[in-house]
Coordinates of C-alpha atoms in Angstrom, one line a residue:
X1 CA 72.8 -11.4 -50.9
X2 CA 74.4 -12.2 -46.8
X3 CA 71.1 -14.0 -45.3
X4 CA 70.2 -14.5 -41.8
X5 CA 71.5 -17.5 -40.3
X6 CA 68.3 -18.6 -38.1
X7 CA 66.9 -18.7 -41.2
X8 CA 69.2 -19.6 -44.1
X9 CA 68.4 -21.2 -46.8
X10 CA 70.8 -23.8 -48.3
X11 CA 70.6 -27.5 -49.9
X12 CA 70.1 -30.5 -47.7
X13 CA 73.5 -31.5 -48.0
X14 CA 76.1 -33.6 -45.1
X15 CA 78.8 -35.5 -45.5
X16 CA 77.8 -37.7 -42.8
X17 CA 80.2 -41.3 -40.8
X18 CA 77.5 -42.8 -38.4
X19 CA 77.4 -45.8 -35.6
X20 CA 74.3 -47.8 -36.5
X21 CA 71.1 -44.9 -37.4
X22 CA 73.1 -42.7 -39.6
X23 CA 75.8 -45.6 -41.4
X24 CA 74.1 -44.6 -44.1
X25 CA 74.8 -43.0 -47.9
X26 CA 73.5 -39.2 -46.4
X27 CA 72.0 -36.2 -49.0
X28 CA 75.6 -34.6 -50.7
X29 CA 74.5 -31.5 -52.8
X30 CA 71.4 -32.6 -54.5
X31 CA 69.1 -30.2 -55.2
X32 CA 65.4 -30.3 -53.3
X33 CA 64.1 -30.2 -57.2
X34 CA 65.1 -33.9 -58.4
X35 CA 65.4 -35.8 -54.8
X36 CA 62.5 -36.9 -53.2
X37 CA 61.7 -39.6 -54.9
X38 CA 61.9 -42.9 -52.8
X39 CA 61.6 -43.8 -49.0
X40 CA 65.9 -44.4 -49.3
X41 CA 66.0 -40.3 -50.3
X42 CA 63.1 -40.0 -47.1
X43 CA 65.8 -41.6 -44.9
X44 CA 68.7 -39.8 -45.8
X45 CA 66.9 -36.6 -45.9
X46 CA 65.6 -37.4 -42.0
X47 CA 69.8 -38.4 -41.0
X48 CA 70.4 -34.7 -42.0
X49 CA 67.9 -33.6 -39.8
X50 CA 69.8 -36.3 -37.3
X51 CA 73.7 -35.6 -37.9
X52 CA 72.8 -32.2 -36.4
X53 CA 73.0 -33.4 -32.7
X54 CA 76.2 -33.9 -33.5
X55 CA 77.1 -30.0 -33.9
X56 CA 79.8 -27.8 -32.5
X57 CA 81.8 -28.6 -28.6
X58 CA 80.7 -24.5 -27.9
X59 CA 76.7 -24.9 -29.3
X60 CA 75.7 -27.8 -27.0
X61 CA 73.4 -26.9 -24.6
X62 CA 74.9 -29.6 -22.6
X63 CA 78.4 -27.7 -21.7
X64 CA 76.8 -24.1 -21.7
X65 CA 74.2 -25.1 -19.2
X66 CA 76.8 -26.7 -16.8
X67 CA 79.7 -23.6 -16.9
X68 CA 76.2 -21.5 -16.2
X69 CA 74.9 -23.4 -13.2
X70 CA 76.4 -24.0 -9.9
X71 CA 78.6 -26.7 -10.5
X72 CA 81.2 -26.0 -12.6
X73 CA 82.6 -22.6 -13.8
X74 CA 84.1 -21.5 -17.3
X75 CA 87.7 -22.9 -16.9
X76 CA 90.1 -23.5 -20.0
X77 CA 92.8 -22.0 -20.9
X78 CA 94.2 -17.5 -19.2
X79 CA 93.4 -16.5 -23.2
X80 CA 89.6 -18.4 -23.4
X81 CA 87.2 -15.3 -21.6
X82 CA 84.9 -16.2 -24.1
X83 CA 83.9 -19.2 -21.6
X84 CA 83.4 -17.6 -18.8
X85 CA 80.3 -15.1 -20.1
X86 CA 77.9 -18.2 -20.1
X87 CA 79.6 -18.4 -16.1
X88 CA 79.0 -15.3 -15.8
X89 CA 76.5 -14.1 -17.0
X90 CA 78.3 -11.6 -19.7
X91 CA 77.6 -9.5 -22.6
X92 CA 79.7 -11.2 -26.0
X93 CA 79.2 -10.5 -29.3
X94 CA 78.4 -13.6 -31.2
X95 CA 78.6 -15.9 -27.9
X96 CA 76.2 -18.1 -28.6
X97 CA 76.3 -18.4 -32.3
X98 CA 77.2 -21.7 -32.7
X99 CA 74.2 -22.8 -30.8
X100 CA 71.5 -20.1 -32.9
X101 CA 73.5 -21.9 -36.0
X102 CA 73.1 -25.5 -34.9
X103 CA 69.5 -25.5 -33.7
X104 CA 67.9 -23.7 -36.8
X105 CA 70.0 -25.9 -39.0
X106 CA 68.0 -28.7 -37.7
X107 CA 65.2 -27.3 -37.8
X108 CA 65.7 -26.3 -41.4
X109 CA 66.0 -29.9 -42.3
X110 CA 62.3 -31.5 -41.2
X111 CA 61.1 -28.3 -42.4
X112 CA 61.9 -29.5 -45.6
X113 CA 61.7 -32.8 -45.0
X114 CA 58.0 -32.8 -44.1
X115 CA 56.6 -30.4 -46.7
X116 CA 58.1 -33.0 -49.6
X117 CA 57.7 -36.4 -47.9
X118 CA 54.6 -36.7 -49.9
X119 CA 56.4 -36.5 -53.2
X120 CA 57.8 -39.7 -52.0
X121 CA 56.6 -43.3 -53.6
X122 CA 56.0 -45.4 -50.3
X123 CA 53.9 -47.1 -52.2
X124 CA 52.3 -50.3 -49.5
X125 CA 54.8 -49.2 -46.7
X126 CA 52.9 -46.8 -45.1
X127 CA 54.1 -47.3 -41.4
X128 CA 57.5 -46.1 -42.5
X129 CA 56.4 -42.8 -43.5
X130 CA 54.0 -43.1 -40.9
X131 CA 57.4 -43.0 -38.7
X132 CA 59.9 -40.5 -40.5
X133 CA 57.4 -38.2 -40.1
X134 CA 57.0 -39.2 -35.9
X135 CA 60.6 -39.4 -35.6
X136 CA 61.0 -35.4 -37.5
X137 CA 58.3 -34.1 -35.5
X138 CA 60.4 -35.5 -32.4
X139 CA 63.4 -34.6 -33.6
X140 CA 61.9 -30.2 -34.0
X141 CA 60.9 -30.6 -31.0
X142 CA 64.4 -31.6 -29.0
X143 CA 65.6 -28.5 -31.6
X144 CA 63.2 -26.5 -30.4
X145 CA 63.0 -27.6 -26.7
X146 CA 66.8 -26.6 -26.4
X147 CA 66.8 -23.0 -28.4
X148 CA 63.7 -21.6 -26.2
X149 CA 65.3 -22.9 -23.0
X150 CA 68.6 -20.9 -23.6
X151 CA 67.3 -17.8 -25.5
X152 CA 63.5 -18.0 -24.3
X153 CA 61.8 -15.3 -27.2
X154 CA 63.2 -17.2 -30.3
X155 CA 61.6 -17.7 -34.6
X156 CA 59.3 -20.2 -34.8
X157 CA 59.4 -21.9 -37.9
X158 CA 56.8 -24.6 -38.7
X159 CA 57.9 -24.6 -42.4
X160 CA 61.2 -23.4 -45.0
X161 CA 60.5 -19.8 -45.5
X162 CA 60.5 -19.0 -48.7
X163 CA 63.0 -16.3 -50.8
X164 CA 62.4 -12.8 -49.3
X165 CA 61.0 -13.7 -45.9
X166 CA 64.3 -14.3 -44.4
X167 CA 63.0 -11.3 -41.6
X168 CA 60.7 -12.8 -38.6
X169 CA 59.1 -11.7 -35.6
X170 CA 60.4 -13.4 -32.4
X171 CA 57.1 -15.8 -31.3
X172 CA 55.7 -15.8 -27.8
X173 CA 57.3 -18.8 -25.8
X174 CA 54.2 -19.5 -25.8
X175 CA 53.3 -20.8 -29.1
X176 CA 57.4 -22.3 -28.9
X177 CA 56.0 -24.5 -26.1
X178 CA 52.9 -24.8 -27.9
X179 CA 54.3 -26.5 -31.3
X180 CA 56.8 -28.6 -29.4
X181 CA 53.4 -29.8 -27.4
X182 CA 51.6 -30.6 -31.0
X183 CA 55.1 -32.6 -32.1
X184 CA 55.9 -35.1 -29.2
X185 CA 52.2 -35.7 -28.9
X186 CA 52.1 -36.8 -32.5
X187 CA 55.3 -38.6 -32.2
X188 CA 54.2 -40.4 -29.1
X189 CA 50.7 -41.7 -30.7
X190 CA 52.2 -41.8 -34.4
X191 CA 55.9 -44.2 -33.0
X192 CA 56.0 -48.0 -32.0
X193 CA 56.0 -49.0 -29.0
X194 CA 58.7 -51.2 -29.5
X195 CA 61.0 -52.8 -25.8
X196 CA 64.4 -52.1 -25.5
X197 CA 65.4 -55.6 -25.9
X198 CA 63.5 -55.3 -29.7
X199 CA 65.6 -52.9 -31.0
X200 CA 67.8 -53.7 -33.4
X201 CA 71.1 -52.7 -32.9
X202 CA 71.2 -50.7 -36.3
X203 CA 68.9 -48.5 -35.0
X204 CA 69.8 -47.4 -31.9
X205 CA 70.3 -43.1 -31.4
X206 CA 66.5 -43.5 -33.4
X207 CA 64.1 -41.8 -31.6
X208 CA 61.2 -44.2 -29.6
X209 CA 58.1 -43.9 -28.5
X210 CA 60.0 -43.4 -25.2
X211 CA 61.8 -40.7 -25.9
X212 CA 58.9 -38.9 -27.2
X213 CA 57.0 -39.7 -24.0
X214 CA 60.5 -38.4 -21.9
X215 CA 60.6 -35.6 -23.7
X216 CA 56.7 -34.5 -23.5
X217 CA 57.7 -35.1 -19.2
X218 CA 60.8 -33.0 -18.8
X219 CA 59.5 -30.0 -21.6
X220 CA 56.2 -29.9 -18.8
X221 CA 58.0 -30.0 -16.2
X222 CA 60.1 -27.5 -17.1
X223 CA 57.3 -25.8 -18.5
X224 CA 54.7 -26.0 -15.5
X225 CA 58.1 -24.9 -13.1
X226 CA 59.9 -21.4 -15.1
X227 CA 56.4 -20.1 -16.5
X228 CA 54.4 -20.9 -13.3
X229 CA 52.3 -22.8 -14.8
X230 CA 49.8 -25.3 -13.8
X231 CA 49.6 -27.5 -17.5
X232 CA 51.6 -26.9 -20.9
X233 CA 50.4 -24.0 -23.0
X234 CA 46.3 -26.3 -22.5
X235 CA 48.1 -29.8 -24.3
X236 CA 49.4 -31.5 -21.3
X237 CA 48.0 -31.8 -18.2
X238 CA 50.0 -32.7 -14.5
X239 CA 47.9 -36.1 -15.1
X240 CA 48.8 -36.5 -18.9
X241 CA 52.7 -36.4 -17.6
X242 CA 52.2 -38.4 -15.4
X243 CA 50.9 -41.2 -17.5
X244 CA 53.3 -40.6 -20.3
X245 CA 56.3 -41.2 -17.1
X246 CA 54.7 -43.6 -15.5
X247 CA 54.7 -45.1 -19.1
X248 CA 57.7 -45.8 -20.0
X249 CA 58.6 -46.7 -16.6
X250 CA 56.9 -49.7 -16.6
X251 CA 56.4 -50.7 -20.5
X252 CA 60.0 -49.4 -22.1
X253 CA 62.1 -52.1 -21.2
X254 CA 64.6 -49.7 -20.1
X255 CA 66.1 -50.0 -16.7
X256 CA 69.0 -49.0 -15.1
X257 CA 72.1 -50.5 -14.7
X258 CA 73.4 -51.9 -12.3
X259 CA 76.1 -50.1 -10.3
X260 CA 75.9 -46.5 -11.7
X261 CA 80.4 -46.4 -12.4
X262 CA 79.7 -49.0 -15.4
X263 CA 77.6 -46.2 -17.0
X264 CA 80.7 -44.2 -18.0
X265 CA 83.5 -45.7 -20.4
X266 CA 85.5 -44.0 -17.6
X267 CA 84.5 -45.2 -14.7
X268 CA 83.2 -49.0 -15.5
X269 CA 87.1 -50.1 -17.4
X270 CA 86.1 -53.9 -18.9
X271 CA 82.6 -53.3 -16.8
X272 CA 81.2 -50.1 -18.8
X273 CA 78.0 -51.1 -20.1
X274 CA 78.4 -50.0 -23.6
X275 CA 77.2 -46.6 -25.9
X276 CA 73.8 -48.0 -26.4
X277 CA 72.7 -49.3 -23.6
X278 CA 69.6 -50.7 -21.6
X279 CA 69.7 -46.9 -19.2
X280 CA 70.1 -44.8 -22.4
X281 CA 66.1 -43.6 -23.4
X282 CA 66.9 -41.2 -26.3
X283 CA 71.1 -41.4 -26.9
X284 CA 73.4 -38.7 -30.1
X285 CA 75.6 -40.9 -31.3
X286 CA 79.0 -40.2 -31.6
X287 CA 81.3 -41.4 -34.1
X288 CA 85.8 -41.3 -34.8
X289 CA 84.8 -42.7 -37.7
X290 CA 85.6 -38.8 -39.6
X291 CA 89.2 -39.6 -39.0
X292 CA 90.5 -36.4 -38.6
X293 CA 87.8 -34.9 -41.4
X294 CA 86.3 -31.0 -39.9
X295 CA 83.5 -31.0 -42.4
X296 CA 82.7 -34.0 -40.8
X297 CA 81.0 -33.0 -36.9
X298 CA 80.7 -36.7 -36.1
X299 CA 83.1 -36.6 -33.1
X300 CA 82.2 -35.3 -29.8
X301 CA 83.7 -32.4 -29.4
X302 CA 83.0 -31.5 -25.9
X303 CA 84.5 -34.3 -24.7
X304 CA 88.0 -32.9 -25.8
X305 CA 86.8 -29.5 -23.9
X306 CA 87.1 -30.7 -21.0
X307 CA 89.5 -32.8 -20.5
X308 CA 92.8 -32.2 -18.0
X309 CA 94.2 -29.7 -19.8
X310 CA 96.8 -30.3 -22.4
X311 CA 98.3 -32.9 -20.3
X312 CA 98.1 -37.4 -20.6
X313 CA 97.7 -38.2 -16.6
X314 CA 96.7 -41.5 -16.9
X315 CA 93.9 -43.1 -16.9
X316 CA 93.0 -39.8 -18.9
X317 CA 93.6 -38.4 -21.9
X318 CA 94.0 -34.5 -22.9
X319 CA 91.4 -32.5 -23.4
X320 CA 91.7 -27.9 -22.5
X321 CA 90.0 -27.6 -19.5
X322 CA 86.4 -26.1 -19.5
X323 CA 83.9 -26.1 -17.6
X324 CA 86.1 -27.1 -13.9
X325 CA 84.2 -28.8 -11.5
X326 CA 82.8 -26.3 -8.2
X327 CA 84.2 -27.7 -5.7
X328 CA 81.1 -27.0 -3.6
X329 CA 79.9 -29.8 -6.0
X330 CA 82.3 -32.6 -4.5
X331 CA 81.6 -31.6 -0.7
X332 CA 77.4 -31.6 -1.1
X333 CA 77.9 -35.3 -2.5
X334 CA 77.9 -37.5 1.3
X335 CA 81.5 -39.0 1.7
X336 CA 79.9 -42.0 1.4
X337 CA 77.8 -41.6 -2.1
X338 CA 80.4 -43.8 -5.5
X339 CA 77.9 -41.1 -7.4
X340 CA 80.9 -38.6 -6.2
X341 CA 84.6 -40.5 -7.3
X342 CA 82.6 -41.8 -10.2
X343 CA 81.8 -38.9 -11.5
X344 CA 84.1 -36.0 -11.2
X345 CA 87.6 -36.4 -10.8
X346 CA 89.6 -35.1 -8.0
X347 CA 93.2 -34.4 -8.5
X348 CA 94.0 -35.4 -4.8
X349 CA 91.7 -37.5 -4.3
X350 CA 93.8 -40.2 -7.3
X351 CA 97.3 -39.8 -6.0
X352 CA 98.1 -37.2 -9.1
X353 CA 98.2 -34.3 -7.9
X354 CA 102.8 -35.0 -8.0
X355 CA 102.5 -35.3 -12.1
X356 CA 99.4 -32.5 -12.6
X357 CA 100.8 -29.1 -13.5
X358 CA 98.6 -26.5 -13.9
X359 CA 99.8 -24.1 -16.4
X360 CA 97.8 -21.6 -18.0
X361 CA 94.1 -23.6 -16.9
X362 CA 91.9 -20.5 -16.2
X363 CA 89.9 -21.0 -12.9
X364 CA 92.0 -24.2 -11.5
X365 CA 89.8 -25.7 -8.5
X366 CA 91.2 -29.2 -8.6
X367 CA 88.0 -31.0 -10.0
X368 CA 87.5 -31.9 -13.8
X369 CA 84.7 -34.1 -15.4
X370 CA 84.9 -37.7 -15.4
X371 CA 81.7 -38.3 -17.3
X372 CA 83.0 -37.9 -20.7
X373 CA 86.0 -37.3 -19.7
X374 CA 88.6 -37.9 -22.4
X375 CA 90.2 -41.9 -21.9
X376 CA 94.3 -42.5 -22.4
X377 CA 93.2 -46.4 -24.1
X378 CA 91.1 -45.8 -27.6
X379 CA 92.2 -42.5 -28.2
X380 CA 90.8 -41.2 -31.4
X381 CA 94.9 -41.5 -32.3
X382 CA 95.0 -44.9 -32.0
X383 CA 92.5 -45.8 -34.7
X384 CA 93.3 -43.5 -37.5
X385 CA 91.3 -39.9 -35.4
X386 CA 92.7 -36.9 -34.3
X387 CA 91.8 -36.0 -30.4
X388 CA 90.7 -32.3 -31.5
X389 CA 87.4 -33.9 -33.2
X390 CA 87.2 -37.8 -33.2
X391 CA 85.6 -38.7 -29.5
X392 CA 83.7 -41.4 -30.1
X393 CA 81.4 -41.7 -26.6
X394 CA 78.3 -40.9 -27.2
X395 CA 75.8 -38.3 -24.9
X396 CA 73.1 -39.8 -23.5
X397 CA 70.7 -37.3 -23.5
X398 CA 67.9 -38.7 -21.7
X399 CA 68.9 -41.6 -19.3
X400 CA 66.1 -44.0 -17.2
X401 CA 67.3 -42.8 -14.0
X402 CA 66.1 -39.2 -14.7
X403 CA 63.2 -40.9 -16.3
X404 CA 62.9 -42.1 -12.3
X405 CA 63.4 -39.5 -10.8
X406 CA 61.2 -37.6 -13.3
X407 CA 57.5 -39.9 -12.4
X408 CA 59.2 -39.7 -8.4
X409 CA 58.2 -35.6 -8.3
X410 CA 55.0 -36.2 -10.8
X411 CA 53.5 -38.2 -8.5
X412 CA 54.4 -36.8 -5.2
X413 CA 51.6 -35.1 -4.5
X414 CA 49.5 -37.4 -6.0
X415 CA 50.7 -41.0 -5.0
X416 CA 53.4 -40.8 -2.8
X417 CA 54.4 -44.2 -2.6
X418 CA 55.0 -44.2 -6.5
X419 CA 56.9 -41.9 -5.7
X420 CA 58.6 -43.3 -3.6
X421 CA 59.7 -46.1 -5.1
X422 CA 61.4 -44.3 -7.9
X423 CA 63.4 -42.3 -6.1
X424 CA 64.5 -45.8 -4.1
X425 CA 65.5 -47.3 -7.5
X426 CA 67.9 -44.8 -8.0
X427 CA 69.2 -44.7 -4.6
X428 CA 69.4 -48.2 -4.1
X429 CA 71.5 -48.7 -7.1
X430 CA 73.8 -45.6 -6.6
X431 CA 74.7 -46.8 -2.9
X432 CA 74.4 -50.9 -3.6
X433 CA 71.9 -51.8 -0.7
X434 CA 68.5 -50.7 0.5
X435 CA 70.3 -48.8 3.6
X436 CA 70.4 -45.1 1.7
X437 CA 66.5 -44.0 1.4
X438 CA 65.7 -41.2 2.8
X439 CA 61.7 -41.1 3.6
X440 CA 59.7 -38.4 1.1
X441 CA 56.5 -36.2 1.8
X442 CA 54.4 -34.7 -0.4
X443 CA 54.8 -30.5 0.6
X444 CA 58.6 -28.9 -0.2
X445 CA 60.6 -30.7 1.8
X446 CA 59.8 -34.2 -0.1
X447 CA 59.7 -32.2 -3.7
X448 CA 64.1 -31.0 -2.1
X449 CA 64.9 -34.4 -1.6
X450 CA 64.3 -35.1 -5.3
X451 CA 66.0 -32.6 -6.9
X452 CA 69.0 -33.3 -4.0
X453 CA 69.0 -35.9 -5.4
X454 CA 68.8 -35.4 -9.2
X455 CA 71.2 -33.3 -8.5
X456 CA 74.0 -36.1 -7.3
X457 CA 72.6 -38.6 -9.8
X458 CA 72.7 -36.0 -12.8
X459 CA 75.7 -34.4 -12.2
X460 CA 77.3 -32.9 -15.3
X461 CA 75.1 -34.2 -17.4
X462 CA 73.1 -30.9 -18.3
X463 CA 70.0 -31.1 -16.7
X464 CA 71.0 -29.1 -12.9
X465 CA 71.0 -25.1 -14.9
X466 CA 67.8 -26.4 -15.9
X467 CA 66.7 -27.8 -13.2
X468 CA 67.7 -24.6 -10.5
X469 CA 65.4 -22.1 -13.3
X470 CA 61.9 -24.4 -12.7
X471 CA 62.0 -23.2 -9.0
X472 CA 61.8 -19.4 -9.6
X473 CA 64.8 -16.9 -9.8
X474 CA 65.3 -16.6 -6.4
X475 CA 66.4 -20.2 -6.2
X476 CA 68.6 -20.0 -9.0
X477 CA 70.8 -16.7 -8.0
X478 CA 71.2 -18.4 -3.9
X479 CA 73.1 -21.8 -5.5
X480 CA 74.3 -19.7 -8.6
X481 CA 75.9 -16.6 -6.8
X482 CA 79.6 -18.3 -5.8
X483 CA 82.7 -15.9 -3.9
X484 CA 85.6 -17.1 -0.8
X485 CA 87.4 -18.2 -3.2
X486 CA 88.9 -15.6 -4.5
X487 CA 87.8 -12.9 -7.2
X488 CA 88.5 -15.0 -10.4
X489 CA 85.2 -17.2 -8.9
X490 CA 83.3 -14.5 -8.6
X491 CA 80.0 -15.1 -10.2
X492 CA 76.5 -13.2 -10.2
X493 CA 73.6 -14.7 -11.4
X494 CA 71.5 -11.4 -12.8
X495 CA 67.8 -12.7 -12.9
X496 CA 66.7 -9.2 -15.1
X497 CA 67.9 -11.6 -17.2
X498 CA 65.8 -14.5 -16.3
X499 CA 68.9 -17.4 -16.7
X500 CA 68.1 -16.8 -20.1
X501 CA 71.3 -16.5 -22.6
X502 CA 72.7 -13.2 -25.2
X503 CA 70.8 -13.5 -28.9
X504 CA 74.3 -13.9 -31.4
X505 CA 74.8 -9.8 -31.7
X506 CA 74.8 -10.0 -35.7
X507 CA 71.7 -12.0 -36.2
X508 CA 70.0 -9.0 -33.7
X509 CA 72.4 -6.5 -36.9
X510 CA 70.7 -8.0 -39.5
X511 CA 67.3 -8.0 -38.8
X512 CA 66.5 -5.3 -39.1
X513 CA 64.6 -4.3 -36.1
X514 CA 62.9 -7.7 -36.3
X515 CA 64.5 -9.6 -33.7
X516 CA 65.0 -8.1 -29.7
X517 CA 67.7 -8.8 -27.4
X518 CA 66.7 -10.4 -24.4
X519 CA 66.6 -8.2 -20.8
X520 CA 70.1 -8.0 -19.1
X521 CA 72.2 -7.7 -22.4

């Protein structure tokens, strides 16, 4: 009998081949009844939940939200109309099924682990059990935060769904945010305060206390902004959020990489700071070791999607040209801001125009992503992989510069000097001097400076759209609406959608009325 994807019940099976944390024997067609006996069983189940972070290019929230923002268009090939639906806020059957499936699979795996972990004999190592539970809570919060931002009214599941109860009602977003907050508070309390320098390399990619605190700060800012509230569903106050973020800044051992360009393989070259450098507070781990096996789902599929379409322009490698960069983003940077050329490929600015062929590239703007773009040197094929599925740059989901800017925003009205200090650190690193400070004020003008800085510092990292939405529908529409570049680039943000994405239509059809579509679709 066909079941709803959002509550599909299946064995915890995953074929996984990963770096560090994920170099482990995965669960492979093992049933729950003969599992959950040893700590290694529990760890394999935890890895199965982590592995979902890697799934799907089209289910990658960073790609989706960048296209939906004012900084990118849909792009792709002329026949790839599906990606332009995100840009134009238009309905398309099952457009978001990859994300819906991805996140509910992750939630299911976490819930199965939490339901069964008491069966595991941890012996005298109670701390290990506590850690696994805390990491599971972090992951569930991470999955639900992406879901609730994207879709608003989602299904809230805190345990595996029992047979015969597959049709579940949508929850009020506050219920979902309450679970996110309590899960993250639990993770903060139970994860060790291990500074970055003491984290074993084999554990890179695992949730830490600092990642949980940072994510909770991000959730607080989004929820209170988007829903115009003063606290996070009675669970986290602004004072609490300040303490969380200040703790990461002052005690985590994370810091800014000395030069912005060195954060990315595409701009850092020989000086690339590495995949799990000091600035990455939480990194989604990718690898080429799937080696052409589409079942592995371990490669960074977003990279090939945003690469320059169908051609190699050294030092860059080929891709599919999705999410072409809006010239407005390029022009918004100060001319002397090094982050512009380290974030965006300018075809003319890098003297590539004589080699570049537009071909069937849709919505060509002259600008592509530099961050995360595939490179010819070290391409997957050179390692026995496939360029479609085996790109391997980690996605930096939470970066220390973002934490500094969250700290500046949170402290703006109560401790202006601290806010200014955090803000200055980001600009000083960007410009490599202390001559580009801007003076913050404890008002809307000061907040605007911080939001502008977030756009420049975090461009093409999946944050811009959510930053616009949390400033309100008027701000979002003013930024996202686009005209004057030709009809193919016209974009109208429809405020009736409230910035939410379309729930996959097949799931609504299968739900027998328990799922309702979001407004505007």
